[in-house]
PDB file of C-alpha atoms and ligand atoms in Angstrom:
ATOM      1  CA  MET V   1     -16.778 -46.057  21.630  1.00 47.00           C
ATOM      2  CA  SER V   2     -14.948 -45.446  24.845  1.00 59.00           C
ATOM      3  CA  GLY V   3     -12.395 -47.776  26.438  1.00 80.00           C
ATOM      4  CA  LYS V   4     -12.509 -45.075  29.105  1.00 92.00           C
ATOM      5  CA  GLN V   5     -11.960 -46.180  32.637  1.00 95.00           C
ATOM      6  CA  ILE V   6     -14.336 -45.357  35.449  1.00 97.00           C
ATOM      7  CA  LEU V   7     -13.822 -45.906  39.145  1.00 97.00           C
ATOM      8  CA  VAL V   8     -17.077 -46.560  40.991  1.00 98.00           C
ATOM      9  CA  VAL V   9     -16.964 -45.862  44.722  1.00 98.00           C
ATOM     10  CA  GLU V  10     -20.048 -47.193  46.471  1.00 97.00           C
ATOM     11  CA  ASP V  11     -20.326 -49.256  49.637  1.00 96.00           C
ATOM     12  CA  GLU V  12     -23.663 -50.867  48.830  1.00 95.00           C
ATOM     13  CA  ARG V  13     -22.666 -53.810  46.749  1.00 96.00           C
ATOM     14  CA  PRO V  14     -25.894 -54.393  44.766  1.00 94.00           C
ATOM     15  CA  ILE V  15     -25.938 -50.739  43.674  1.00 93.00           C
ATOM     16  CA  ARG V  16     -22.246 -50.781  42.835  1.00 96.00           C
ATOM     17  CA  GLU V  17     -22.641 -53.917  40.754  1.00 95.00           C
ATOM     18  CA  MET V  18     -25.667 -52.538  38.969  1.00 94.00           C
ATOM     19  CA  ILE V  19     -23.757 -49.394  38.069  1.00 96.00           C
ATOM     20  CA  ALA V  20     -20.678 -51.336  37.003  1.00 96.00           C
ATOM     21  CA  TYR V  21     -22.765 -53.648  34.853  1.00 95.00           C
ATOM     22  CA  GLY V  22     -24.491 -50.752  33.064  1.00 94.00           C
ATOM     23  CA  LEU V  23     -21.210 -48.996  32.386  1.00 96.00           C
ATOM     24  CA  ARG V  24     -19.463 -52.123  31.134  1.00 96.00           C
ATOM     25  CA  ARG V  25     -22.338 -52.750  28.765  1.00 94.00           C
ATOM     26  CA  ALA V  26     -21.821 -49.243  27.416  1.00 93.00           C
ATOM     27  CA  GLY V  27     -18.182 -50.063  26.700  1.00 94.00           C
ATOM     28  CA  PHE V  28     -16.483 -48.579  29.737  1.00 95.00           C
ATOM     29  CA  GLU V  29     -13.779 -50.262  31.712  1.00 96.00           C
ATOM     30  CA  VAL V  30     -14.883 -50.277  35.342  1.00 97.00           C
ATOM     31  CA  ARG V  31     -13.064 -50.605  38.619  1.00 97.00           C
ATOM     32  CA  GLU V  32     -14.802 -50.716  41.970  1.00 97.00           C
ATOM     33  CA  ALA V  33     -14.093 -49.460  45.460  1.00 97.00           C
ATOM     34  CA  GLU V  34     -16.236 -49.788  48.587  1.00 97.00           C
ATOM     35  CA  ASP V  35     -14.890 -46.875  50.605  1.00 97.00           C
ATOM     36  CA  CYS V  36     -12.671 -43.806  50.314  1.00 96.00           C
ATOM     37  CA  ARG V  37      -9.583 -45.617  51.526  1.00 95.00           C
ATOM     38  CA  SER V  38      -9.849 -48.219  48.823  1.00 96.00           C
ATOM     39  CA  ALA V  39     -10.676 -45.474  46.296  1.00 96.00           C
ATOM     40  CA  ARG V  40      -7.481 -43.625  47.278  1.00 94.00           C
ATOM     41  CA  ALA V  41      -5.428 -46.790  46.821  1.00 94.00           C
ATOM     42  CA  GLN V  42      -6.919 -47.394  43.388  1.00 93.00           C
ATOM     43  CA  LEU V  43      -6.425 -43.786  42.352  1.00 92.00           C
ATOM     44  CA  ALA V  44      -2.775 -43.992  43.331  1.00 88.00           C
ATOM     45  CA  ASP V  45      -2.468 -47.186  41.358  1.00 88.00           C
ATOM     46  CA  ARG V  46      -4.001 -45.872  38.167  1.00 89.00           C
ATOM     47  CA  ARG V  47      -5.850 -42.711  37.370  1.00 89.00           C
ATOM     48  CA  PRO V  48      -9.323 -43.315  35.909  1.00 93.00           C
ATOM     49  CA  ASP V  49     -10.979 -41.039  33.351  1.00 92.00           C
ATOM     50  CA  LEU V  50     -13.885 -40.393  35.669  1.00 95.00           C
ATOM     51  CA  LEU V  51     -14.874 -41.023  39.254  1.00 95.00           C
ATOM     52  CA  LEU V  52     -18.401 -42.016  40.272  1.00 96.00           C
ATOM     53  CA  LEU V  53     -18.559 -41.320  43.946  1.00 94.00           C
ATOM     54  CA  ASP V  54     -21.294 -42.129  46.396  1.00 93.00           C
ATOM     55  CA  TRP V  55     -22.023 -39.439  48.985  1.00 89.00           C
ATOM     56  CA  MET V  56     -22.596 -41.761  51.966  1.00 89.00           C
ATOM     57  CA  LEU V  57     -19.576 -43.974  52.501  1.00 93.00           C
ATOM     58  CA  PRO V  58     -18.462 -45.689  55.710  1.00 94.00           C
ATOM     59  CA  ASP V  59     -15.143 -43.933  56.250  1.00 94.00           C
ATOM     60  CA  LEU V  60     -15.436 -40.455  54.758  1.00 90.00           C
ATOM     61  CA  SER V  61     -18.203 -38.711  52.874  1.00 88.00           C
ATOM     62  CA  GLY V  62     -17.930 -38.778  49.109  1.00 89.00           C
ATOM     63  CA  LEU V  63     -18.251 -35.004  49.050  1.00 86.00           C
ATOM     64  CA  GLU V  64     -15.276 -34.650  51.376  1.00 88.00           C
ATOM     65  CA  LEU V  65     -13.179 -36.966  49.205  1.00 92.00           C
ATOM     66  CA  ALA V  66     -14.254 -35.012  46.116  1.00 89.00           C
ATOM     67  CA  LYS V  67     -13.119 -31.768  47.727  1.00 86.00           C
ATOM     68  CA  GLN V  68      -9.792 -33.274  48.688  1.00 89.00           C
ATOM     69  CA  LEU V  69      -9.231 -34.560  45.170  1.00 89.00           C
ATOM     70  CA  LYS V  70     -10.108 -31.184  43.657  1.00 82.00           C
ATOM     71  CA  ARG V  71      -7.581 -29.497  45.952  1.00 81.00           C
ATOM     72  CA  ASP V  72      -4.843 -31.948  45.045  1.00 82.00           C
ATOM     73  CA  ARG V  73      -2.967 -30.871  41.943  1.00 77.00           C
ATOM     74  CA  GLY V  74      -2.590 -34.415  40.635  1.00 79.00           C
ATOM     75  CA  THR V  75      -6.331 -35.026  40.643  1.00 83.00           C
ATOM     76  CA  SER V  76      -7.855 -31.534  40.454  1.00 79.00           C
ATOM     77  CA  ASP V  77      -9.008 -32.068  36.876  1.00 79.00           C
ATOM     78  CA  LEU V  78     -10.375 -35.579  37.437  1.00 88.00           C
ATOM     79  CA  PRO V  79     -14.077 -35.479  36.511  1.00 90.00           C
ATOM     80  CA  ILE V  80     -16.290 -36.505  39.431  1.00 91.00           C
ATOM     81  CA  ILE V  81     -19.970 -37.374  39.499  1.00 90.00           C
ATOM     82  CA  LEU V  82     -21.397 -37.557  42.983  1.00 88.00           C
ATOM     83  CA  LEU V  83     -24.219 -39.991  43.697  1.00 89.00           C
ATOM     84  CA  THR V  84     -26.756 -38.931  46.283  1.00 84.00           C
ATOM     85  CA  ALA V  85     -29.861 -40.387  47.839  1.00 79.00           C
ATOM     86  CA  ARG V  86     -33.122 -38.441  47.895  1.00 63.00           C
ATOM     87  CA  ALA V  87     -32.734 -37.632  51.576  1.00 60.00           C
ATOM     88  CA  GLU V  88     -29.443 -35.876  50.975  1.00 61.00           C
ATOM     89  CA  GLU V  89     -30.758 -33.831  48.111  1.00 58.00           C
ATOM     90  CA  SER V  90     -31.828 -30.982  50.367  1.00 54.00           C
ATOM     91  CA  ASP V  91     -28.147 -30.174  50.643  1.00 57.00           C
ATOM     92  CA  LYS V  92     -28.563 -29.128  47.069  1.00 54.00           C
ATOM     93  CA  VAL V  93     -26.565 -28.389  44.014  1.00 55.00           C
ATOM     94  CA  ALA V  94     -24.791 -25.403  45.588  1.00 46.00           C
ATOM     95  CA  GLY V  95     -23.192 -27.579  48.224  1.00 49.00           C
ATOM     96  CA  LEU V  96     -21.660 -29.740  45.537  1.00 59.00           C
ATOM     97  CA  GLU V  97     -20.009 -26.943  43.661  1.00 57.00           C
ATOM     98  CA  GLY V  98     -16.782 -27.276  45.614  1.00 58.00           C
ATOM     99  CA  GLY V  99     -16.214 -30.876  44.714  1.00 67.00           C
ATOM    100  CA  ALA V 100     -18.212 -32.562  42.028  1.00 77.00           C
ATOM    101  CA  ASP V 101     -18.598 -31.846  38.314  1.00 77.00           C
ATOM    102  CA  ASP V 102     -22.083 -33.236  38.424  1.00 79.00           C
ATOM    103  CA  TYR V 103     -24.353 -35.162  40.710  1.00 79.00           C
ATOM    104  CA  MET V 104     -27.071 -37.737  40.264  1.00 84.00           C
ATOM    105  CA  THR V 105     -29.889 -38.667  42.579  1.00 82.00           C
ATOM    106  CA  LYS V 106     -30.603 -42.341  43.164  1.00 84.00           C
ATOM    107  CA  PRO V 107     -32.359 -44.230  41.816  1.00 85.00           C
ATOM    108  CA  PHE V 108     -31.368 -43.641  38.216  1.00 88.00           C
ATOM    109  CA  SER V 109     -31.497 -45.788  35.122  1.00 88.00           C
ATOM    110  CA  PRO V 110     -28.319 -47.176  33.546  1.00 88.00           C
ATOM    111  CA  ARG V 111     -29.208 -45.196  30.433  1.00 88.00           C
ATOM    112  CA  GLU V 112     -29.368 -41.940  32.349  1.00 88.00           C
ATOM    113  CA  LEU V 113     -26.093 -42.738  34.057  1.00 92.00           C
ATOM    114  CA  VAL V 114     -24.309 -43.424  30.773  1.00 92.00           C
ATOM    115  CA  ALA V 115     -25.689 -40.174  29.305  1.00 89.00           C
ATOM    116  CA  ARG V 116     -24.343 -38.191  32.257  1.00 88.00           C
ATOM    117  CA  VAL V 117     -20.994 -39.932  32.208  1.00 91.00           C
ATOM    118  CA  ASN V 118     -20.610 -39.214  28.516  1.00 89.00           C
ATOM    119  CA  ALA V 119     -21.647 -35.595  29.002  1.00 84.00           C
ATOM    120  CA  VAL V 120     -19.104 -35.036  31.759  1.00 85.00           C
ATOM    121  CA  LEU V 121     -16.351 -36.805  29.805  1.00 85.00           C
ATOM    122  CA  ARG V 122     -17.115 -34.731  26.714  1.00 78.00           C
ATOM    123  CA  ARG V 123     -16.904 -31.571  28.770  1.00 71.00           C
ATOM    124  CA  GLY V 124     -13.548 -32.676  30.128  1.00 61.00           C
ATOM    125  CA  ILE V 125     -12.068 -33.530  26.753  1.00 53.00           C
ATOM    126  CA  HIS V 126     -13.082 -30.421  24.914  1.00 46.00           C
ATOM    127  CA  GLY V 127     -13.011 -28.022  27.814  1.00 48.00           C
ATOM    128  CA  GLY V 128     -15.925 -26.329  26.101  1.00 47.00           C
ATOM    129  CA  SER V 129     -13.651 -24.716  23.534  1.00 53.00           C
ATOM    130  CA  GLU V 130     -14.576 -26.619  20.411  1.00 62.00           C
ATOM    131  CA  ASP V 131     -15.690 -24.534  17.441  1.00 76.00           C
ATOM    132  CA  ARG V 132     -18.432 -26.841  16.301  1.00 82.00           C
ATOM    133  CA  ILE V 133     -20.580 -29.011  18.475  1.00 84.00           C
ATOM    134  CA  ASP V 134     -23.377 -31.347  17.381  1.00 86.00           C
ATOM    135  CA  LEU V 135     -25.889 -32.377  19.990  1.00 88.00           C
ATOM    136  CA  HIS V 136     -29.432 -33.727  19.752  1.00 90.00           C
ATOM    137  CA  GLY V 137     -29.973 -32.525  16.187  1.00 91.00           C
ATOM    138  CA  LEU V 138     -28.583 -29.050  16.805  1.00 93.00           C
ATOM    139  CA  THR V 139     -25.245 -27.781  15.548  1.00 93.00           C
ATOM    140  CA  LEU V 140     -23.547 -24.951  17.353  1.00 91.00           C
ATOM    141  CA  ASP V 141     -20.955 -23.078  15.330  1.00 89.00           C
ATOM    142  CA  ARG V 142     -18.998 -20.750  17.553  1.00 83.00           C
ATOM    143  CA  ALA V 143     -17.038 -19.149  14.749  1.00 80.00           C
ATOM    144  CA  SER V 144     -20.205 -17.787  13.167  1.00 84.00           C
ATOM    145  CA  HIS V 145     -22.250 -17.605  16.393  1.00 86.00           C
ATOM    146  CA  ARG V 146     -24.879 -19.643  14.718  1.00 90.00           C
ATOM    147  CA  VAL V 147     -27.024 -22.616  15.586  1.00 94.00           C
ATOM    148  CA  THR V 148     -28.527 -24.803  12.897  1.00 94.00           C
ATOM    149  CA  ALA V 149     -31.060 -27.607  12.976  1.00 93.00           C
ATOM    150  CA  GLY V 150     -30.469 -29.755   9.919  1.00 89.00           C
ATOM    151  CA  ASP V 151     -29.889 -27.204   7.181  1.00 88.00           C
ATOM    152  CA  ARG V 152     -32.038 -24.510   8.776  1.00 93.00           C
ATOM    153  CA  VAL V 153     -30.608 -21.676  10.801  1.00 93.00           C
ATOM    154  CA  VAL V 154     -32.188 -21.303  14.234  1.00 95.00           C
ATOM    155  CA  PRO V 155     -32.780 -17.557  14.582  1.00 94.00           C
ATOM    156  CA  LEU V 156     -31.620 -16.561  18.046  1.00 93.00           C
ATOM    157  CA  GLY V 157     -31.191 -13.257  19.842  1.00 90.00           C
ATOM    158  CA  PRO V 158     -27.780 -12.708  21.483  1.00 88.00           C
ATOM    159  CA  THR V 159     -28.920 -13.788  24.951  1.00 91.00           C
ATOM    160  CA  GLU V 160     -30.733 -16.867  23.644  1.00 94.00           C
ATOM    161  CA  TYR V 161     -27.627 -17.754  21.649  1.00 93.00           C
ATOM    162  CA  ARG V 162     -25.407 -17.532  24.744  1.00 91.00           C
ATOM    163  CA  MET V 163     -27.921 -19.511  26.739  1.00 95.00           C
ATOM    164  CA  LEU V 164     -28.143 -22.255  24.136  1.00 95.00           C
ATOM    165  CA  GLU V 165     -24.356 -22.284  23.775  1.00 92.00           C
ATOM    166  CA  PHE V 166     -24.082 -22.780  27.521  1.00 91.00           C
ATOM    167  CA  PHE V 167     -26.665 -25.568  27.496  1.00 94.00           C
ATOM    168  CA  ILE V 168     -25.111 -27.410  24.551  1.00 91.00           C
ATOM    169  CA  THR V 169     -21.694 -27.319  26.191  1.00 85.00           C
ATOM    170  CA  HIS V 170     -23.106 -28.307  29.611  1.00 86.00           C
ATOM    171  CA  PRO V 171     -25.802 -30.892  28.939  1.00 87.00           C
ATOM    172  CA  GLU V 172     -27.494 -33.289  31.335  1.00 85.00           C
ATOM    173  CA  ARG V 173     -27.186 -31.362  34.526  1.00 85.00           C
ATOM    174  CA  VAL V 174     -29.428 -28.967  36.375  1.00 88.00           C
ATOM    175  CA  TYR V 175     -28.528 -25.311  36.695  1.00 91.00           C
ATOM    176  CA  THR V 176     -30.291 -22.959  39.054  1.00 91.00           C
ATOM    177  CA  ARG V 177     -31.433 -19.551  37.810  1.00 91.00           C
ATOM    178  CA  GLU V 178     -28.641 -17.994  39.782  1.00 86.00           C
ATOM    179  CA  GLN V 179     -26.051 -20.223  38.156  1.00 85.00           C
ATOM    180  CA  LEU V 180     -27.456 -19.448  34.716  1.00 90.00           C
ATOM    181  CA  LEU V 181     -27.311 -15.731  35.434  1.00 86.00           C
ATOM    182  CA  ASP V 182     -23.706 -16.150  36.421  1.00 79.00           C
ATOM    183  CA  ARG V 183     -22.690 -18.237  33.446  1.00 81.00           C
ATOM    184  CA  VAL V 184     -24.808 -16.697  30.694  1.00 86.00           C
ATOM    185  CA  TRP V 185     -25.035 -13.050  31.731  1.00 83.00           C
ATOM    186  CA  GLY V 186     -21.815 -12.866  33.723  1.00 73.00           C
ATOM    187  CA  GLY V 187     -21.539 -12.280  37.452  1.00 62.00           C
ATOM    188  CA  ASN V 188     -21.351  -8.493  37.424  1.00 61.00           C
ATOM    189  CA  VAL V 189     -24.596  -7.712  35.710  1.00 66.00           C
ATOM    190  CA  TYR V 190     -27.624  -7.024  37.829  1.00 75.00           C
ATOM    191  CA  VAL V 191     -30.490  -8.998  36.372  1.00 79.00           C
ATOM    192  CA  GLU V 192     -33.423 -10.466  38.241  1.00 85.00           C
ATOM    193  CA  GLU V 193     -33.757 -14.224  38.322  1.00 85.00           C
ATOM    194  CA  ARG V 194     -37.116 -13.918  36.590  1.00 89.00           C
ATOM    195  CA  THR V 195     -35.263 -12.672  33.526  1.00 91.00           C
ATOM    196  CA  VAL V 196     -33.874 -16.176  33.118  1.00 93.00           C
ATOM    197  CA  ASP V 197     -37.420 -17.531  32.768  1.00 95.00           C
ATOM    198  CA  VAL V 198     -38.228 -14.921  30.137  1.00 94.00           C
ATOM    199  CA  HIS V 199     -35.263 -15.919  28.001  1.00 95.00           C
ATOM    200  CA  ILE V 200     -35.908 -19.609  28.545  1.00 97.00           C
ATOM    201  CA  ARG V 201     -39.419 -19.047  27.173  1.00 96.00           C
ATOM    202  CA  ARG V 202     -38.041 -17.205  24.130  1.00 96.00           C
ATOM    203  CA  LEU V 203     -35.460 -19.892  23.542  1.00 97.00           C
ATOM    204  CA  ARG V 204     -38.086 -22.634  23.728  1.00 97.00           C
ATOM    205  CA  LYS V 205     -40.326 -20.773  21.340  1.00 97.00           C
ATOM    206  CA  VAL V 206     -37.601 -20.596  18.714  1.00 96.00           C
ATOM    207  CA  LEU V 207     -36.616 -24.210  19.278  1.00 96.00           C
ATOM    208  CA  GLU V 208     -40.241 -25.261  18.983  1.00 96.00           C
ATOM    209  CA  GLU V 209     -40.175 -24.319  15.284  1.00 95.00           C
ATOM    210  CA  HIS V 210     -37.477 -26.957  14.885  1.00 94.00           C
ATOM    211  CA  GLY V 211     -39.104 -29.558  17.133  1.00 93.00           C
ATOM    212  CA  CYS V 212     -36.373 -29.150  19.743  1.00 94.00           C
ATOM    213  CA  ASP V 213     -38.075 -27.265  22.583  1.00 95.00           C
ATOM    214  CA  HIS V 214     -38.301 -30.433  24.709  1.00 95.00           C
ATOM    215  CA  LEU V 215     -34.534 -30.276  25.141  1.00 95.00           C
ATOM    216  CA  VAL V 216     -34.824 -27.317  27.495  1.00 96.00           C
ATOM    217  CA  GLN V 217     -36.345 -28.903  30.573  1.00 96.00           C
ATOM    218  CA  THR V 218     -37.723 -27.336  33.708  1.00 95.00           C
ATOM    219  CA  VAL V 219     -36.673 -29.147  36.857  1.00 92.00           C
ATOM    220  CA  ARG V 220     -39.159 -28.163  39.528  1.00 89.00           C
ATOM    221  CA  GLY V 221     -37.723 -26.446  42.541  1.00 88.00           C
ATOM    222  CA  ALA V 222     -34.234 -26.549  41.044  1.00 89.00           C
ATOM    223  CA  GLY V 223     -33.820 -24.869  37.671  1.00 93.00           C
ATOM    224  CA  TYR V 224     -33.248 -25.932  34.084  1.00 95.00           C
ATOM    225  CA  ARG V 225     -31.527 -28.750  32.281  1.00 94.00           C
ATOM    226  CA  PHE V 226     -30.620 -29.440  28.656  1.00 94.00           C
ATOM    227  CA  SER V 227     -31.300 -33.077  27.836  1.00 91.00           C
ATOM    228  CA  ALA V 228     -32.901 -35.347  25.268  1.00 88.00           C
ATOM    229  CA  LEU V 229     -33.936 -37.848  27.935  1.00 85.00           C
ATOM    230  CA  ALA V 230     -37.436 -37.723  29.322  1.00 78.00           C
ATOM    231  CA  PRO V 231     -37.495 -35.346  32.305  1.00 72.00           C
TER     232      PRO V 231
HETATM  233 CA1   CA Q 301     -23.584 -45.483  50.319  1.00 70.35          CA
END
């Protein structure tokens, strides 16, 4: 697949090389930068399809660079995955909203990285507007508002359908209850966060009949994620 180009910005060389190696093996073309200055120069030289950006860099934080790039019209739609260390994770998903499309906590496996990269690239290409999406054995058909598993229809209530639609179009990243309320119910509706758990349970129950309930994963202390990888 692929031929897509990824710019990896990471000052720790062993980590950068490990990431680059994993991505090249998966068919990506990889360029490397060790700080934000070098990343800027490479971005000006040629625009990659995705930026993997470490949070802690010697000259400027990755988050700050991400924010700058999102503000700049020429790079505002460049997909960015921010890499963080455990210690920085307390800053949380919310803090990343301004800059990154996704974030990953180190250490991660090359397989997990490739899955995330593909998920973010897919999101970018289709902008979430495709009529029919196949993912992990489920087919979402937006025209008919229907989800099928193989040739069986997955019987979903309207909220579970919207929730599953959101998950299928935004796989591999964690969403807090608040974010799910926003994206699935819409910002103006007053619903308690607990309601999200209720609908997650219903959704899992339906998916269980089709052997797909493991795709809706609970991430402790954070929220929920749609993924076929082991949690
Ligand atoms: Ca670093």
